[in-house]
mmCIF file of C-alpha atoms in Angstrom:
data_model
loop_
_atom_site.group_PDB
_atom_site.id
_atom_site.type_symbol
_atom_site.label_atom_id
_atom_site.label_comp_id
_atom_site.label_asym_id
_atom_site.label_seq_id
_atom_site.Cartn_x
_atom_site.Cartn_y
_atom_site.Cartn_z
ATOM 1 C CA GLY A 197 113.523 86.926 95.360
ATOM 2 C CA ILE A 198 110.422 87.889 93.447
ATOM 3 C CA VAL A 199 109.468 84.386 92.397
ATOM 4 C CA THR A 200 107.346 82.294 94.754
ATOM 5 C CA SER A 201 107.378 78.537 95.029
ATOM 6 C CA GLU A 202 103.988 78.250 93.280
ATOM 7 C CA THR A 203 104.144 77.237 89.629
ATOM 8 C CA TYR A 204 101.805 76.903 86.688
ATOM 9 C CA SER A 205 101.953 73.615 84.851
ATOM 10 C CA LEU A 206 102.406 73.559 81.107
ATOM 11 C CA ILE A 207 99.663 71.998 79.016
ATOM 12 C CA GLY A 208 101.090 71.739 75.541
ATOM 13 C CA ASN A 209 102.342 75.264 74.916
ATOM 14 C CA THR A 210 99.782 77.062 77.086
ATOM 15 C CA VAL A 211 99.762 78.066 80.724
ATOM 16 C CA ASP A 212 97.047 76.511 82.907
ATOM 17 C CA THR A 213 95.545 79.554 84.646
ATOM 18 C CA THR A 214 92.056 80.794 85.403
ATOM 19 C CA HIS A 215 92.925 84.409 84.543
ATOM 20 C CA THR A 216 93.175 85.836 81.036
ATOM 21 C CA LEU A 217 96.737 86.733 80.051
ATOM 22 C CA ARG A 218 96.894 90.010 78.100
ATOM 23 C CA SER A 219 100.546 90.771 77.362
ATOM 24 C CA VAL A 220 103.842 88.946 77.051
ATOM 25 C CA TRP A 221 107.434 90.138 76.707
ATOM 26 C CA GLY A 222 110.689 88.246 76.589
ATOM 27 C CA THR A 223 114.353 88.784 75.983
ATOM 28 C CA THR A 224 115.070 85.138 75.106
ATOM 29 C CA LYS A 225 112.948 82.018 74.668
ATOM 30 C CA THR A 226 113.572 81.125 78.316
ATOM 31 C CA SER A 227 113.315 84.620 79.836
ATOM 32 C CA VAL A 228 109.669 85.649 79.473
ATOM 33 C CA TYR A 229 107.042 87.533 81.505
ATOM 34 C CA ALA A 230 103.274 87.442 80.957
ATOM 35 C CA VAL A 231 100.590 89.523 82.699
ATOM 36 C CA GLY A 232 96.809 89.526 82.814
ATOM 37 C CA ASP A 233 93.614 89.864 84.804
ATOM 38 C CA ALA A 234 93.442 90.131 88.610
ATOM 39 C CA GLY A 235 97.082 91.215 88.817
ATOM 40 C CA THR A 236 98.333 87.914 87.368
ATOM 41 C CA MET A 237 102.041 88.003 86.604
ATOM 42 C CA ILE A 238 103.975 84.895 85.663
ATOM 43 C CA ALA A 239 107.515 84.348 84.449
ATOM 44 C CA LEU A 240 109.633 81.794 82.715
ATOM 45 C CA PRO A 241 112.872 82.849 84.459
ATOM 46 C CA GLY A 242 115.444 80.821 82.539
ATOM 47 C CA THR A 243 113.816 77.470 83.345
ATOM 48 C CA SER A 244 111.077 75.293 81.861
ATOM 49 C CA THR A 245 108.596 76.069 84.677
ATOM 50 C CA TRP A 246 106.335 79.131 84.807
ATOM 51 C CA SER A 247 106.448 80.833 88.216
ATOM 52 C CA ILE A 248 103.985 83.217 89.828
ATOM 53 C CA ILE A 249 105.466 86.668 90.460
ATOM 54 C CA THR A 250 104.347 88.517 93.560
ATOM 55 C CA GLY A 251 105.067 91.895 95.072
ATOM 56 C CA SER A 252 104.178 94.278 92.242
ATOM 57 C CA GLY A 253 101.287 95.720 94.263
ATOM 58 C CA LEU A 254 99.117 95.842 91.129
ATOM 59 C CA THR A 255 95.864 93.929 91.497
ATOM 60 C CA GLY A 256 93.782 95.083 88.536
ATOM 61 C CA GLN A 257 93.736 94.098 84.886
ATOM 62 C CA LEU A 258 97.392 94.107 83.795
ATOM 63 C CA ASN A 259 97.495 95.094 80.112
ATOM 64 C CA GLY A 260 101.192 95.501 79.430
ATOM 65 C CA VAL A 261 104.609 94.265 80.500
ATOM 66 C CA TRP A 262 108.147 95.097 79.416
ATOM 67 C CA MET A 263 111.392 93.597 80.682
ATOM 68 C CA GLY A 264 115.002 94.452 80.032
ATOM 69 C CA GLY A 265 117.850 92.105 79.290
ATOM 70 C CA PRO A 266 120.546 90.919 81.685
ATOM 71 C CA ASP A 267 122.305 94.294 81.541
ATOM 72 C CA SER A 268 119.025 96.068 82.373
ATOM 73 C CA PRO A 269 116.997 93.886 84.767
ATOM 74 C CA THR A 270 114.088 96.321 84.821
ATOM 75 C CA ILE A 271 110.480 95.121 84.564
ATOM 76 C CA TRP A 272 107.514 97.437 83.912
ATOM 77 C CA ALA A 273 103.836 96.512 84.314
ATOM 78 C CA VAL A 274 100.761 98.681 83.588
ATOM 79 C CA GLN A 275 97.104 98.214 84.441
ATOM 80 C CA GLY A 276 93.643 99.583 83.855
ATOM 81 C CA ALA A 277 90.086 98.631 83.008
ATOM 82 C CA ILE A 278 88.980 100.729 80.062
ATOM 83 C CA SER A 279 85.721 102.649 80.231
ATOM 84 C CA GLY A 280 86.691 105.323 77.717
ATOM 85 C CA ASN A 281 86.336 108.397 79.908
ATOM 86 C CA CYS A 282 89.690 108.542 81.732
ATOM 87 C CA GLN A 283 88.062 107.940 85.084
ATOM 88 C CA ASP A 284 89.393 104.399 85.161
ATOM 89 C CA ALA A 285 91.402 102.584 87.787
ATOM 90 C CA ALA A 286 94.900 102.900 86.364
ATOM 91 C CA GLY A 287 98.339 102.048 87.637
ATOM 92 C CA TYR A 288 101.913 101.136 86.902
ATOM 93 C CA ASN A 289 104.929 99.784 88.706
ATOM 94 C CA HIS A 290 108.500 98.846 87.949
ATOM 95 C CA PHE A 291 111.115 96.487 89.315
ATOM 96 C CA THR A 292 114.831 97.184 89.447
ATOM 97 C CA ASN A 293 116.271 95.588 92.596
ATOM 98 C CA ALA A 294 112.782 95.181 94.115
ATOM 99 C CA TRP A 295 109.264 96.288 93.228
ATOM 100 C CA ALA A 296 108.731 100.007 93.790
ATOM 101 C CA THR A 297 105.624 101.331 95.510
ATOM 102 C CA PRO A 298 102.908 100.973 92.869
ATOM 103 C CA ASN A 299 101.427 104.148 91.427
ATOM 104 C CA THR A 300 97.659 103.718 91.235
ATOM 105 C CA ASN A 301 95.090 106.409 90.508
ATOM 106 C CA THR A 302 91.890 107.262 88.704
ATOM 107 C CA ASP A 303 93.139 108.205 85.270
ATOM 108 C CA CYS A 304 93.230 106.915 81.735
ATOM 109 C CA ALA A 305 93.719 103.134 81.811
ATOM 110 C CA TYR A 306 97.174 102.048 80.650
ATOM 111 C CA GLY A 307 97.186 99.626 77.740
ATOM 112 C CA ALA A 308 100.883 99.074 77.068
ATOM 113 C CA VAL A 309 104.397 99.978 78.179
ATOM 114 C CA TRP A 310 107.836 100.124 76.543
ATOM 115 C CA SER A 311 111.208 101.126 77.959
ATOM 116 C CA ASP A 312 114.630 101.831 76.546
ATOM 117 C CA GLY A 313 116.192 99.957 79.480
ATOM 118 C CA ALA A 314 118.154 103.053 80.471
ATOM 119 C CA GLY A 315 115.559 104.854 82.576
ATOM 120 C CA VAL A 316 112.909 105.998 80.094
ATOM 121 C CA ALA A 317 109.500 104.303 79.853
ATOM 122 C CA VAL A 318 106.536 105.192 77.626
ATOM 123 C CA LEU A 319 103.029 104.305 78.848
ATOM 124 C CA ALA A 320 100.185 104.220 76.296
ATOM 125 C CA ALA A 321 96.651 104.747 77.596
ATOM 126 C CA ASP A 322 92.957 105.243 77.003
ATOM 127 C CA ALA A 323 91.784 108.487 75.348
ATOM 128 C CA ALA A 324 95.007 108.626 73.294
ATOM 129 C CA LYS A 325 96.986 109.610 76.383
ATOM 130 C CA ILE A 326 100.724 109.024 76.294
ATOM 131 C CA GLN A 327 102.865 109.415 79.373
ATOM 132 C CA TYR A 328 106.561 108.949 79.894
ATOM 133 C CA TYR A 329 108.737 108.270 82.882
ATOM 134 C CA SER A 330 112.336 109.293 83.321
ATOM 135 C CA GLY A 331 113.846 109.338 86.746
ATOM 136 C CA ASP A 332 112.405 108.629 90.168
ATOM 137 C CA GLY A 333 109.604 106.158 89.332
ATOM 138 C CA ALA A 334 106.834 108.352 90.718
ATOM 139 C CA THR A 335 106.776 111.229 88.230
ATOM 140 C CA LEU A 336 105.194 110.924 84.800
ATOM 141 C CA GLY A 337 105.283 113.533 82.081
ATOM 142 C CA GLY A 338 102.806 113.770 79.221
ATOM 143 C CA TYR A 339 103.206 114.052 75.483
ATOM 144 C CA ALA A 340 101.232 116.636 73.566
ATOM 145 C CA PHE A 341 99.318 114.412 71.182
ATOM 146 C CA THR A 342 96.384 115.259 68.948
ATOM 147 C CA LEU A 343 93.962 112.389 68.411
ATOM 148 C CA SER A 344 90.325 111.798 69.068
ATOM 149 C CA LYS A 345 89.824 111.344 72.801
ATOM 150 C CA THR A 346 88.126 108.029 72.049
ATOM 151 C CA ASN A 347 91.262 106.309 70.740
ATOM 152 C CA TYR A 348 92.601 103.626 73.052
ATOM 153 C CA LEU A 349 96.334 103.054 72.667
ATOM 154 C CA HIS A 350 97.132 99.427 73.373
ATOM 155 C CA GLY A 351 100.547 98.846 71.857
ATOM 156 C CA VAL A 352 103.902 100.596 72.060
ATOM 157 C CA TRP A 353 107.384 99.715 70.804
ATOM 158 C CA GLY A 354 110.530 101.684 70.175
ATOM 159 C CA SER A 355 114.138 101.416 69.154
ATOM 160 C CA SER A 356 115.164 104.385 71.328
ATOM 161 C CA ASN A 357 113.512 107.028 73.506
ATOM 162 C CA ARG A 358 113.295 109.250 70.414
ATOM 163 C CA ASP A 359 111.841 106.585 68.095
ATOM 164 C CA VAL A 360 108.644 105.206 69.647
ATOM 165 C CA HIS A 361 105.633 103.777 67.779
ATOM 166 C CA LEU A 362 102.122 103.428 69.207
ATOM 167 C CA VAL A 363 99.019 101.639 67.939
ATOM 168 C CA GLY A 364 95.386 101.858 68.937
#
């Protein structure tokens, strides 16, 4: 499995961790993932105990996470430390039956991710860069998008792969 035996204890309604958590996504109140600094990924996998998730291969600042429901057990995570010039350490990975080989590079830092659960994912990044994935997990395409190159996109949500909204 992807969950280790280590757990975070709950203090009130917060997770006791030394790393900043930056994004959270859930499909129910007991099926939740949260990600943050230093590759931190934790999950509430249908229980009342947060578990550390290992194996994503991402070690940087995780800025976004998306997970599908029971019919689509896909998890996406994106990372990047933003400097504003698209020479950042960036990366993404996804889980279907196991974590894929992470894609890391020097590119625009990723700030958020959304998926339709059927194979399409949209990754929002620094310098108003938008990339999408559809297929093998290693190939990203880009959207033609006209914005100032200084806009950092840090939120993405959609109702389908043809109806996606980004904020920055």
